[in-house]
Amino acid sequence: MLYFFAGSASMSGDGDMASVMGFSGFGKKARTFDLDAIFEQTRRTAIERSQHILDTHEITLQHGTKTVSALGLDPSGARLVTGGYDYDVRFWDFAGMDQALQAFRSLQPCECHQIKSLQYSITGDVILVVSGNAQAKVLDRDGFNVMECVKGDQYIVDMANTKGHTAMLNGGCWHPKIKEEFMTCSNDGTVRTWDLNSEKKHKSVFKPRSLQGKKVTPTCCTYSRDGKLIAAGCQDGTIQIWDRNLSVHTKFHCRQAHAPGSDTSCLTFSYDGMTLASRGGDDTLKTWDIRSFKKPLNVATQLTTYFPMTDCCFSPDDKLLVTGTSVKKDEGNGKLVFFDRASFQRVYEIEVTNASVVRCLWHPKLNQIMVGTGNGLAKVYYDPVRSHRGAKLCVVKSKRKEKQAETLTQDYIITPHALPMFREARQRSTRKQLEKDRLDPKKSHKPEPPVSGPGRGGRVAAHGGTLSSFIVKNIALDKTDDSNPREAILRHAKDASENPYWVAPAYKHFDWKAETLVEPHLIHV
């Protein structure tokens, strides 16, 4: 399409008109135009202008210092929730924030587990939290616990017979139509659906299988826009889609969607429900028509990713597809790349920050893009004309001034030696000080006097009138015998000689030569 720009209302002669129309003069040969070059220049100018607009209107939320691995916006767009590798979940209220851009709440709902995914339900009253453990949690809008999924028995071979996941979770999302249902996928090789009102057991189980029928690990999962299909990207490079009500066999199955061994990090359906986009760990972005699922519609390559949760999402008008790229430390800037859905050409690129772009979210009502980065930032891009509310609410509010208590104080002049309490003691002689310390029982370490009376303070009186004091006194008595032991034995010598009963009769009947008893029956036993 060619655009002709009208000049001023009064032109000076035919020469001006000819120059506007592109001719050197009437009656001469017309100038030739390179239409392809004009179109290319126009397209580049539009890209530069669009990129300039997106880059200049943004706000930056400081989540922390580690990777922001999860983003969630409620359906109304009033609250943003971020989660990261630092185990924290932060709550941001656009209407309540000012230009200081501070979160109103921060918590660690899953203790020391990295946050993998955060998503508000379709009603916006609860949040699904998926972390590195085996149990997903559901929080309310203020961060209080509503539900925690049960953990399964890891010693059961058939995962369909366990009540919950037995290994680390990889992702999860809410049903787009049913507000009580959500889904999770795990390293135990299953995709499970849950009911918010029944935390003791899952609702249904989907088990991805390889071509040989072996168990494979699902790395991401999602619902279709109408909620009738469940899709999972697996570690062997396949994308498997089930009917939500039939969990045994897949309805659609693509065996070679991405490179085997790479983690498919994201699956998302377009708003019209006809196209499925997949972000692969093989640095590609692909779109699929699930009615013809063997071959992708479009493929974009050289989109580096180092994270197992790198996002892709459609624009609200379904015309653009956006994803992020990863970079190594100090080796460039992470980008937010926009593709035209029909032609799959890059139409925009935004250099976000000097770290990887992990998460991206394009809210349909706000018409704003939220981005999570590898250096702990959450950025919000908005258009001052086309965007609504969201970040526009807080950028116009100035920072609140700190309230300082205004008090009237009266200065007092205190002379140090005017009052006795402030007067310093004069130095006395050493002898007088020692005499004074001698009278002080604490400084002189005076021993405690003996207790008189019934005893007190844990001490027993010397002559107490209680039973315990009498027993203590008798125990302490000295009962040693100082008599001579030889005299004590010789007291019995006269009786032993007059009445030899025990020892003497035995030796009287003993034959010393034969060393035997002569008459043993005569010995008194």
PDB file of C-alpha atoms in Angstrom, residues 154-424:
ATOM      1  CA  GLN A 154       5.927 -44.210  46.254  1.00  0.00           C
ATOM      2  CA  TYR A 155       6.165 -47.977  46.748  1.00  0.00           C
ATOM      3  CA  ILE A 156       3.159 -48.736  44.531  1.00  0.00           C
ATOM      4  CA  VAL A 157       4.193 -49.551  40.967  1.00  0.00           C
ATOM      5  CA  ASP A 158       0.967 -48.551  39.217  1.00  0.00           C
ATOM      6  CA  MET A 159       0.680 -44.789  39.645  1.00  0.00           C
ATOM      7  CA  ALA A 160      -3.057 -44.942  38.942  1.00  0.00           C
ATOM      8  CA  ASN A 161      -3.554 -46.683  42.297  1.00  0.00           C
ATOM      9  CA  THR A 162      -1.926 -43.929  44.358  1.00  0.00           C
ATOM     10  CA  LYS A 163      -3.897 -41.031  45.742  1.00  0.00           C
ATOM     11  CA  GLY A 164      -1.427 -38.356  44.640  1.00  0.00           C
ATOM     12  CA  HIS A 165       1.930 -37.581  43.095  1.00  0.00           C
ATOM     13  CA  THR A 166       5.049 -39.300  44.407  1.00  0.00           C
ATOM     14  CA  ALA A 167       7.752 -37.159  42.779  1.00  0.00           C
ATOM     15  CA  MET A 168       8.594 -33.530  42.040  1.00  0.00           C
ATOM     16  CA  LEU A 169       5.963 -31.445  40.257  1.00  0.00           C
ATOM     17  CA  ASN A 170       6.711 -29.774  36.924  1.00  0.00           C
ATOM     18  CA  GLY A 171       3.634 -27.660  36.238  1.00  0.00           C
ATOM     19  CA  GLY A 172      -0.044 -27.068  36.806  1.00  0.00           C
ATOM     20  CA  CYS A 173      -3.014 -24.949  35.729  1.00  0.00           C
ATOM     21  CA  TRP A 174      -6.713 -24.313  36.423  1.00  0.00           C
ATOM     22  CA  HIS A 175      -9.601 -25.511  34.314  1.00  0.00           C
ATOM     23  CA  PRO A 176     -10.809 -22.612  32.109  1.00  0.00           C
ATOM     24  CA  LYS A 177     -14.505 -23.304  32.785  1.00  0.00           C
ATOM     25  CA  ILE A 178     -14.808 -25.258  36.054  1.00  0.00           C
ATOM     26  CA  LYS A 179     -13.588 -23.134  38.962  1.00  0.00           C
ATOM     27  CA  GLU A 180     -12.984 -26.065  41.372  1.00  0.00           C
ATOM     28  CA  GLU A 181     -10.813 -28.189  39.045  1.00  0.00           C
ATOM     29  CA  PHE A 182      -7.081 -27.931  38.423  1.00  0.00           C
ATOM     30  CA  MET A 183      -4.357 -30.111  36.936  1.00  0.00           C
ATOM     31  CA  THR A 184      -0.742 -30.988  37.792  1.00  0.00           C
ATOM     32  CA  CYS A 185       2.028 -32.999  36.131  1.00  0.00           C
ATOM     33  CA  SER A 186       4.950 -34.653  37.846  1.00  0.00           C
ATOM     34  CA  ASN A 187       8.175 -36.610  37.451  1.00  0.00           C
ATOM     35  CA  ASP A 188       6.292 -39.740  38.521  1.00  0.00           C
ATOM     36  CA  GLY A 189       5.028 -39.947  34.920  1.00  0.00           C
ATOM     37  CA  THR A 190       1.423 -38.873  35.485  1.00  0.00           C
ATOM     38  CA  VAL A 191      -0.887 -35.952  34.830  1.00  0.00           C
ATOM     39  CA  ARG A 192      -3.572 -35.675  37.519  1.00  0.00           C
ATOM     40  CA  THR A 193      -6.692 -33.583  37.839  1.00  0.00           C
ATOM     41  CA  TRP A 194      -7.940 -32.466  41.257  1.00  0.00           C
ATOM     42  CA  ASP A 195     -11.099 -31.135  42.838  1.00  0.00           C
ATOM     43  CA  LEU A 196     -10.719 -28.194  45.187  1.00  0.00           C
ATOM     44  CA  ASN A 197     -13.291 -29.699  47.569  1.00  0.00           C
ATOM     45  CA  SER A 198     -11.601 -33.125  47.733  1.00  0.00           C
ATOM     46  CA  GLU A 199      -7.976 -32.981  48.809  1.00  0.00           C
ATOM     47  CA  LYS A 200      -7.675 -36.619  49.880  1.00  0.00           C
ATOM     48  CA  LYS A 201      -7.462 -38.046  46.358  1.00  0.00           C
ATOM     49  CA  HIS A 202      -7.033 -36.982  42.762  1.00  0.00           C
ATOM     50  CA  LYS A 203      -9.939 -36.811  40.369  1.00  0.00           C
ATOM     51  CA  SER A 204      -8.450 -38.636  37.363  1.00  0.00           C
ATOM     52  CA  VAL A 205      -5.040 -39.811  36.132  1.00  0.00           C
ATOM     53  CA  PHE A 206      -3.482 -39.550  32.665  1.00  0.00           C
ATOM     54  CA  LYS A 207      -0.336 -41.590  31.983  1.00  0.00           C
ATOM     55  CA  PRO A 208       1.821 -40.565  29.005  1.00  0.00           C
ATOM     56  CA  ARG A 209       3.501 -43.438  27.194  1.00  0.00           C
ATOM     57  CA  SER A 210       6.329 -43.718  24.700  1.00  0.00           C
ATOM     58  CA  LEU A 211       6.129 -45.562  21.394  1.00  0.00           C
ATOM     59  CA  GLN A 212       7.298 -48.718  23.194  1.00  0.00           C
ATOM     60  CA  GLY A 213       4.641 -48.271  25.878  1.00  0.00           C
ATOM     61  CA  LYS A 214       7.090 -47.159  28.554  1.00  0.00           C
ATOM     62  CA  LYS A 215       6.541 -44.418  31.092  1.00  0.00           C
ATOM     63  CA  VAL A 216       7.664 -40.917  30.106  1.00  0.00           C
ATOM     64  CA  THR A 217       7.846 -37.764  32.205  1.00  0.00           C
ATOM     65  CA  PRO A 218       5.470 -34.881  31.407  1.00  0.00           C
ATOM     66  CA  THR A 219       7.260 -31.530  31.723  1.00  0.00           C
ATOM     67  CA  CYS A 220       4.283 -29.211  31.096  1.00  0.00           C
ATOM     68  CA  CYS A 221       0.518 -29.450  30.803  1.00  0.00           C
ATOM     69  CA  THR A 222      -2.437 -27.292  29.825  1.00  0.00           C
ATOM     70  CA  TYR A 223      -6.175 -27.310  29.089  1.00  0.00           C
ATOM     71  CA  SER A 224      -7.694 -26.304  25.790  1.00  0.00           C
ATOM     72  CA  ARG A 225      -9.674 -23.059  25.816  1.00  0.00           C
ATOM     73  CA  ASP A 226     -12.990 -24.918  26.122  1.00  0.00           C
ATOM     74  CA  GLY A 227     -11.577 -27.285  28.760  1.00  0.00           C
ATOM     75  CA  LYS A 228     -12.407 -30.436  26.807  1.00  0.00           C
ATOM     76  CA  LEU A 229      -8.828 -31.426  25.975  1.00  0.00           C
ATOM     77  CA  ILE A 230      -5.752 -31.987  28.141  1.00  0.00           C
ATOM     78  CA  ALA A 231      -2.324 -31.579  26.539  1.00  0.00           C
ATOM     79  CA  ALA A 232       1.067 -32.570  27.933  1.00  0.00           C
ATOM     80  CA  GLY A 233       4.577 -32.057  26.596  1.00  0.00           C
ATOM     81  CA  CYS A 234       6.879 -34.935  27.500  1.00  0.00           C
ATOM     82  CA  GLN A 235      10.579 -35.463  27.984  1.00  0.00           C
ATOM     83  CA  ASP A 236      10.899 -37.736  24.958  1.00  0.00           C
ATOM     84  CA  GLY A 237       9.882 -34.851  22.663  1.00  0.00           C
ATOM     85  CA  THR A 238       6.266 -35.906  22.205  1.00  0.00           C
ATOM     86  CA  ILE A 239       3.066 -33.904  22.681  1.00  0.00           C
ATOM     87  CA  GLN A 240       0.144 -36.012  23.862  1.00  0.00           C
ATOM     88  CA  ILE A 241      -3.465 -34.820  24.023  1.00  0.00           C
ATOM     89  CA  TRP A 242      -6.336 -36.597  25.769  1.00  0.00           C
ATOM     90  CA  ASP A 243     -10.048 -36.116  25.941  1.00  0.00           C
ATOM     91  CA  ARG A 244     -10.687 -34.849  29.471  1.00  0.00           C
ATOM     92  CA  ASN A 245     -13.308 -37.537  30.100  1.00  0.00           C
ATOM     93  CA  LEU A 246     -11.284 -40.426  28.586  1.00  0.00           C
ATOM     94  CA  SER A 247      -7.974 -40.916  30.349  1.00  0.00           C
ATOM     95  CA  VAL A 248      -6.859 -44.218  28.813  1.00  0.00           C
ATOM     96  CA  HIS A 249      -5.919 -43.489  25.195  1.00  0.00           C
ATOM     97  CA  THR A 250      -4.690 -40.273  23.652  1.00  0.00           C
ATOM     98  CA  LYS A 251      -6.888 -38.432  21.172  1.00  0.00           C
ATOM     99  CA  PHE A 252      -3.997 -36.667  19.416  1.00  0.00           C
ATOM    100  CA  HIS A 253      -0.367 -37.714  19.531  1.00  0.00           C
ATOM    101  CA  CYS A 254       2.709 -36.174  17.894  1.00  0.00           C
ATOM    102  CA  ARG A 255       5.763 -38.414  18.269  1.00  0.00           C
ATOM    103  CA  GLN A 256       8.478 -36.013  17.109  1.00  0.00           C
ATOM    104  CA  ALA A 257       7.277 -32.607  18.167  1.00  0.00           C
ATOM    105  CA  HIS A 258      10.629 -31.622  19.694  1.00  0.00           C
ATOM    106  CA  ALA A 259      14.054 -33.158  20.127  1.00  0.00           C
ATOM    107  CA  PRO A 260      14.042 -36.239  22.384  1.00  0.00           C
ATOM    108  CA  GLY A 261      15.575 -35.592  25.780  1.00  0.00           C
ATOM    109  CA  SER A 262      14.717 -31.882  25.770  1.00  0.00           C
ATOM    110  CA  ASP A 263      12.165 -30.487  28.201  1.00  0.00           C
ATOM    111  CA  THR A 264       9.171 -28.937  26.465  1.00  0.00           C
ATOM    112  CA  SER A 265       8.695 -25.925  28.700  1.00  0.00           C
ATOM    113  CA  CYS A 266       5.290 -24.584  27.631  1.00  0.00           C
ATOM    114  CA  LEU A 267       2.112 -25.497  25.766  1.00  0.00           C
ATOM    115  CA  THR A 268      -0.627 -22.957  25.111  1.00  0.00           C
ATOM    116  CA  PHE A 269      -3.732 -22.841  22.949  1.00  0.00           C
ATOM    117  CA  SER A 270      -4.757 -19.825  20.904  1.00  0.00           C
ATOM    118  CA  TYR A 271      -7.907 -17.976  21.916  1.00  0.00           C
ATOM    119  CA  ASP A 272      -9.823 -19.414  18.957  1.00  0.00           C
ATOM    120  CA  GLY A 273      -8.796 -22.916  20.047  1.00  0.00           C
ATOM    121  CA  MET A 274      -7.481 -23.906  16.616  1.00  0.00           C
ATOM    122  CA  THR A 275      -3.733 -23.540  17.157  1.00  0.00           C
ATOM    123  CA  LEU A 276      -1.399 -25.034  19.740  1.00  0.00           C
ATOM    124  CA  ALA A 277       1.955 -23.359  20.417  1.00  0.00           C
ATOM    125  CA  SER A 278       4.843 -25.284  21.984  1.00  0.00           C
ATOM    126  CA  ARG A 279       8.101 -23.922  23.392  1.00  0.00           C
ATOM    127  CA  GLY A 280      10.754 -26.615  23.249  1.00  0.00           C
ATOM    128  CA  GLY A 281      13.969 -27.168  25.119  1.00  0.00           C
ATOM    129  CA  ASP A 282      15.620 -27.559  21.696  1.00  0.00           C
ATOM    130  CA  ASP A 283      15.523 -23.733  21.276  1.00  0.00           C
ATOM    131  CA  THR A 284      12.484 -23.761  19.000  1.00  0.00           C
ATOM    132  CA  LEU A 285       8.958 -22.356  18.996  1.00  0.00           C
ATOM    133  CA  LYS A 286       6.361 -24.248  16.967  1.00  0.00           C
ATOM    134  CA  THR A 287       2.681 -23.888  16.154  1.00  0.00           C
ATOM    135  CA  TRP A 288       0.400 -26.831  15.446  1.00  0.00           C
ATOM    136  CA  ASP A 289      -3.029 -27.485  14.036  1.00  0.00           C
ATOM    137  CA  ILE A 290      -4.266 -30.324  16.230  1.00  0.00           C
ATOM    138  CA  ARG A 291      -6.544 -31.532  13.416  1.00  0.00           C
ATOM    139  CA  SER A 292      -3.379 -32.214  11.397  1.00  0.00           C
ATOM    140  CA  PHE A 293      -0.953 -32.982  14.150  1.00  0.00           C
ATOM    141  CA  LYS A 294       1.886 -34.735  12.343  1.00  0.00           C
ATOM    142  CA  LYS A 295       3.577 -31.632  10.938  1.00  0.00           C
ATOM    143  CA  PRO A 296       3.932 -28.188  12.533  1.00  0.00           C
ATOM    144  CA  LEU A 297       2.414 -25.152  10.866  1.00  0.00           C
ATOM    145  CA  ASN A 298       5.399 -22.897  11.592  1.00  0.00           C
ATOM    146  CA  VAL A 299       8.788 -23.266  13.240  1.00  0.00           C
ATOM    147  CA  ALA A 300      11.061 -20.599  14.724  1.00  0.00           C
ATOM    148  CA  THR A 301      14.609 -21.577  15.669  1.00  0.00           C
ATOM    149  CA  GLN A 302      17.597 -20.105  17.516  1.00  0.00           C
ATOM    150  CA  LEU A 303      15.502 -19.150  20.532  1.00  0.00           C
ATOM    151  CA  THR A 304      17.909 -20.078  23.299  1.00  0.00           C
ATOM    152  CA  THR A 305      16.392 -21.335  26.533  1.00  0.00           C
ATOM    153  CA  TYR A 306      18.104 -22.552  29.713  1.00  0.00           C
ATOM    154  CA  PHE A 307      15.048 -22.864  31.938  1.00  0.00           C
ATOM    155  CA  PRO A 308      12.425 -25.643  32.122  1.00  0.00           C
ATOM    156  CA  MET A 309       9.576 -23.101  32.436  1.00  0.00           C
ATOM    157  CA  THR A 310      10.258 -20.657  29.576  1.00  0.00           C
ATOM    158  CA  ASP A 311       6.878 -19.328  28.449  1.00  0.00           C
ATOM    159  CA  CYS A 312       5.098 -18.545  25.233  1.00  0.00           C
ATOM    160  CA  CYS A 313       1.699 -16.872  24.895  1.00  0.00           C
ATOM    161  CA  PHE A 314      -0.693 -15.432  22.333  1.00  0.00           C
ATOM    162  CA  SER A 315      -1.721 -11.798  22.137  1.00  0.00           C
ATOM    163  CA  PRO A 316      -5.340 -11.009  23.081  1.00  0.00           C
ATOM    164  CA  ASP A 317      -6.254 -10.513  19.404  1.00  0.00           C
ATOM    165  CA  ASP A 318      -4.565 -13.830  18.447  1.00  0.00           C
ATOM    166  CA  LYS A 319      -2.345 -12.119  15.879  1.00  0.00           C
ATOM    167  CA  LEU A 320       0.969 -12.316  17.707  1.00  0.00           C
ATOM    168  CA  LEU A 321       2.900 -14.992  19.549  1.00  0.00           C
ATOM    169  CA  VAL A 322       5.512 -13.966  22.124  1.00  0.00           C
ATOM    170  CA  THR A 323       8.285 -15.838  23.938  1.00  0.00           C
ATOM    171  CA  GLY A 324      11.511 -15.083  25.799  1.00  0.00           C
ATOM    172  CA  THR A 325      15.133 -15.983  25.181  1.00  0.00           C
ATOM    173  CA  SER A 326      17.881 -16.930  27.621  1.00  0.00           C
ATOM    174  CA  VAL A 327      21.470 -15.719  27.857  1.00  0.00           C
ATOM    175  CA  LYS A 328      24.452 -16.683  29.933  1.00  0.00           C
ATOM    176  CA  LYS A 329      25.787 -14.293  32.526  1.00  0.00           C
ATOM    177  CA  ASP A 330      27.465 -11.206  31.059  1.00  0.00           C
ATOM    178  CA  GLU A 331      26.944 -12.456  27.503  1.00  0.00           C
ATOM    179  CA  GLY A 332      24.199 -10.168  26.281  1.00  0.00           C
ATOM    180  CA  ASN A 333      20.598  -9.278  27.035  1.00  0.00           C
ATOM    181  CA  GLY A 334      17.553 -11.501  27.243  1.00  0.00           C
ATOM    182  CA  LYS A 335      14.909 -10.626  24.684  1.00  0.00           C
ATOM    183  CA  LEU A 336      11.161 -10.719  24.365  1.00  0.00           C
ATOM    184  CA  VAL A 337      10.466 -11.818  20.793  1.00  0.00           C
ATOM    185  CA  PHE A 338       7.162 -11.254  18.971  1.00  0.00           C
ATOM    186  CA  PHE A 339       6.115 -13.376  15.987  1.00  0.00           C
ATOM    187  CA  ASP A 340       3.309 -12.817  13.554  1.00  0.00           C
ATOM    188  CA  ARG A 341       0.998 -15.800  13.933  1.00  0.00           C
ATOM    189  CA  ALA A 342       0.221 -16.094  10.223  1.00  0.00           C
ATOM    190  CA  SER A 343       3.617 -15.509   8.613  1.00  0.00           C
ATOM    191  CA  PHE A 344       5.697 -16.383  11.714  1.00  0.00           C
ATOM    192  CA  GLN A 345       8.141 -13.578  11.068  1.00  0.00           C
ATOM    193  CA  ARG A 346       9.726 -11.578  13.874  1.00  0.00           C
ATOM    194  CA  VAL A 347       7.896  -8.299  14.092  1.00  0.00           C
ATOM    195  CA  TYR A 348       9.203  -6.946  17.414  1.00  0.00           C
ATOM    196  CA  GLU A 349      12.138  -7.545  19.720  1.00  0.00           C
ATOM    197  CA  ILE A 350      12.560  -6.020  23.153  1.00  0.00           C
ATOM    198  CA  GLU A 351      15.821  -6.251  25.053  1.00  0.00           C
ATOM    199  CA  VAL A 352      14.497  -6.690  28.555  1.00  0.00           C
ATOM    200  CA  THR A 353      17.572  -6.891  30.790  1.00  0.00           C
ATOM    201  CA  ASN A 354      21.057  -8.391  31.011  1.00  0.00           C
ATOM    202  CA  ALA A 355      19.621 -11.734  32.101  1.00  0.00           C
ATOM    203  CA  SER A 356      17.368 -14.440  30.719  1.00  0.00           C
ATOM    204  CA  VAL A 357      13.676 -13.863  30.041  1.00  0.00           C
ATOM    205  CA  VAL A 358      11.905 -16.794  31.687  1.00  0.00           C
ATOM    206  CA  ARG A 359       8.225 -16.001  32.089  1.00  0.00           C
ATOM    207  CA  CYS A 360       5.905 -13.871  29.955  1.00  0.00           C
ATOM    208  CA  LEU A 361       2.220 -13.184  30.398  1.00  0.00           C
ATOM    209  CA  TRP A 362      -0.064 -11.069  28.201  1.00  0.00           C
ATOM    210  CA  HIS A 363      -3.247 -10.153  30.047  1.00  0.00           C
ATOM    211  CA  PRO A 364      -6.273  -9.803  27.748  1.00  0.00           C
ATOM    212  CA  LYS A 365      -8.132  -7.201  29.814  1.00  0.00           C
ATOM    213  CA  LEU A 366      -5.198  -5.000  30.762  1.00  0.00           C
ATOM    214  CA  ASN A 367      -3.462  -5.404  27.388  1.00  0.00           C
ATOM    215  CA  GLN A 368      -0.158  -5.409  29.284  1.00  0.00           C
ATOM    216  CA  ILE A 369       2.772  -7.809  29.191  1.00  0.00           C
ATOM    217  CA  MET A 370       4.364  -9.163  32.395  1.00  0.00           C
ATOM    218  CA  VAL A 371       7.866 -10.582  32.180  1.00  0.00           C
ATOM    219  CA  GLY A 372       9.885 -12.573  34.730  1.00  0.00           C
ATOM    220  CA  THR A 373      13.663 -12.513  34.389  1.00  0.00           C
ATOM    221  CA  GLY A 374      16.629 -14.487  35.604  1.00  0.00           C
ATOM    222  CA  ASN A 375      17.986 -11.707  37.834  1.00  0.00           C
ATOM    223  CA  GLY A 376      14.938 -11.368  40.100  1.00  0.00           C
ATOM    224  CA  LEU A 377      12.981  -8.693  38.210  1.00  0.00           C
ATOM    225  CA  ALA A 378       9.350  -8.669  37.134  1.00  0.00           C
ATOM    226  CA  LYS A 379       8.749  -6.099  34.406  1.00  0.00           C
ATOM    227  CA  VAL A 380       5.403  -4.794  33.161  1.00  0.00           C
ATOM    228  CA  TYR A 381       5.169  -3.306  29.652  1.00  0.00           C
ATOM    229  CA  TYR A 382       2.165  -1.176  28.815  1.00  0.00           C
ATOM    230  CA  ASP A 383       0.881   1.240  26.204  1.00  0.00           C
ATOM    231  CA  PRO A 384      -0.368   4.563  27.582  1.00  0.00           C
ATOM    232  CA  VAL A 385      -3.284   4.606  25.121  1.00  0.00           C
ATOM    233  CA  ARG A 386      -4.270   0.989  24.489  1.00  0.00           C
ATOM    234  CA  SER A 387      -3.603  -0.452  27.957  1.00  0.00           C
ATOM    235  CA  HIS A 388      -6.107  -0.215  30.786  1.00  0.00           C
ATOM    236  CA  ARG A 389      -5.536   0.061  34.518  1.00  0.00           C
ATOM    237  CA  GLY A 390      -2.832  -2.286  35.862  1.00  0.00           C
ATOM    238  CA  ALA A 391       0.556  -0.571  35.835  1.00  0.00           C
ATOM    239  CA  LYS A 392      -1.044   2.728  34.795  1.00  0.00           C
ATOM    240  CA  LEU A 393      -2.635   2.989  38.243  1.00  0.00           C
ATOM    241  CA  CYS A 394       0.609   3.031  40.214  1.00  0.00           C
ATOM    242  CA  VAL A 395       2.889   5.075  37.961  1.00  0.00           C
ATOM    243  CA  VAL A 396       0.752   8.180  38.474  1.00  0.00           C
ATOM    244  CA  LYS A 397       0.915   7.976  42.275  1.00  0.00           C
ATOM    245  CA  SER A 398       3.780   9.769  43.943  1.00  0.00           C
ATOM    246  CA  LYS A 399       5.703   8.134  46.748  1.00  0.00           C
ATOM    247  CA  ARG A 400       4.178   8.449  50.160  1.00  0.00           C
ATOM    248  CA  LYS A 401       6.067  10.757  52.474  1.00  0.00           C
ATOM    249  CA  GLU A 402       7.207   9.282  55.723  1.00  0.00           C
ATOM    250  CA  LYS A 403       5.115  10.548  58.583  1.00  0.00           C
ATOM    251  CA  GLN A 404       7.322  12.171  61.179  1.00  0.00           C
ATOM    252  CA  ALA A 405       5.933  12.954  64.598  1.00  0.00           C
ATOM    253  CA  GLU A 406       6.080  16.683  65.171  1.00  0.00           C
ATOM    254  CA  THR A 407       6.642  17.378  68.854  1.00  0.00           C
ATOM    255  CA  LEU A 408       7.571  20.619  70.621  1.00  0.00           C
ATOM    256  CA  THR A 409      10.573  20.130  72.829  1.00  0.00           C
ATOM    257  CA  GLN A 410      11.926  22.530  75.450  1.00  0.00           C
ATOM    258  CA  ASP A 411      15.637  22.621  76.131  1.00  0.00           C
ATOM    259  CA  TYR A 412      16.824  22.230  79.705  1.00  0.00           C
ATOM    260  CA  ILE A 413      20.209  23.249  81.073  1.00  0.00           C
ATOM    261  CA  ILE A 414      21.484  20.854  83.706  1.00  0.00           C
ATOM    262  CA  THR A 415      24.495  21.760  85.837  1.00  0.00           C
ATOM    263  CA  PRO A 416      26.190  18.458  86.745  1.00  0.00           C
ATOM    264  CA  HIS A 417      27.019  19.283  90.393  1.00  0.00           C
ATOM    265  CA  ALA A 418      23.834  21.157  91.311  1.00  0.00           C
ATOM    266  CA  LEU A 419      21.911  18.108  92.563  1.00  0.00           C
ATOM    267  CA  PRO A 420      23.184  15.227  94.740  1.00  0.00           C
ATOM    268  CA  MET A 421      22.181  12.614  92.135  1.00  0.00           C
ATOM    269  CA  PHE A 422      24.453  14.193  89.528  1.00  0.00           C
ATOM    270  CA  ARG A 423      27.311  14.985  91.921  1.00  0.00           C
ATOM    271  CA  GLU A 424      30.404  12.844  91.483  1.00  0.00           C
TER     272      GLU A 424
END
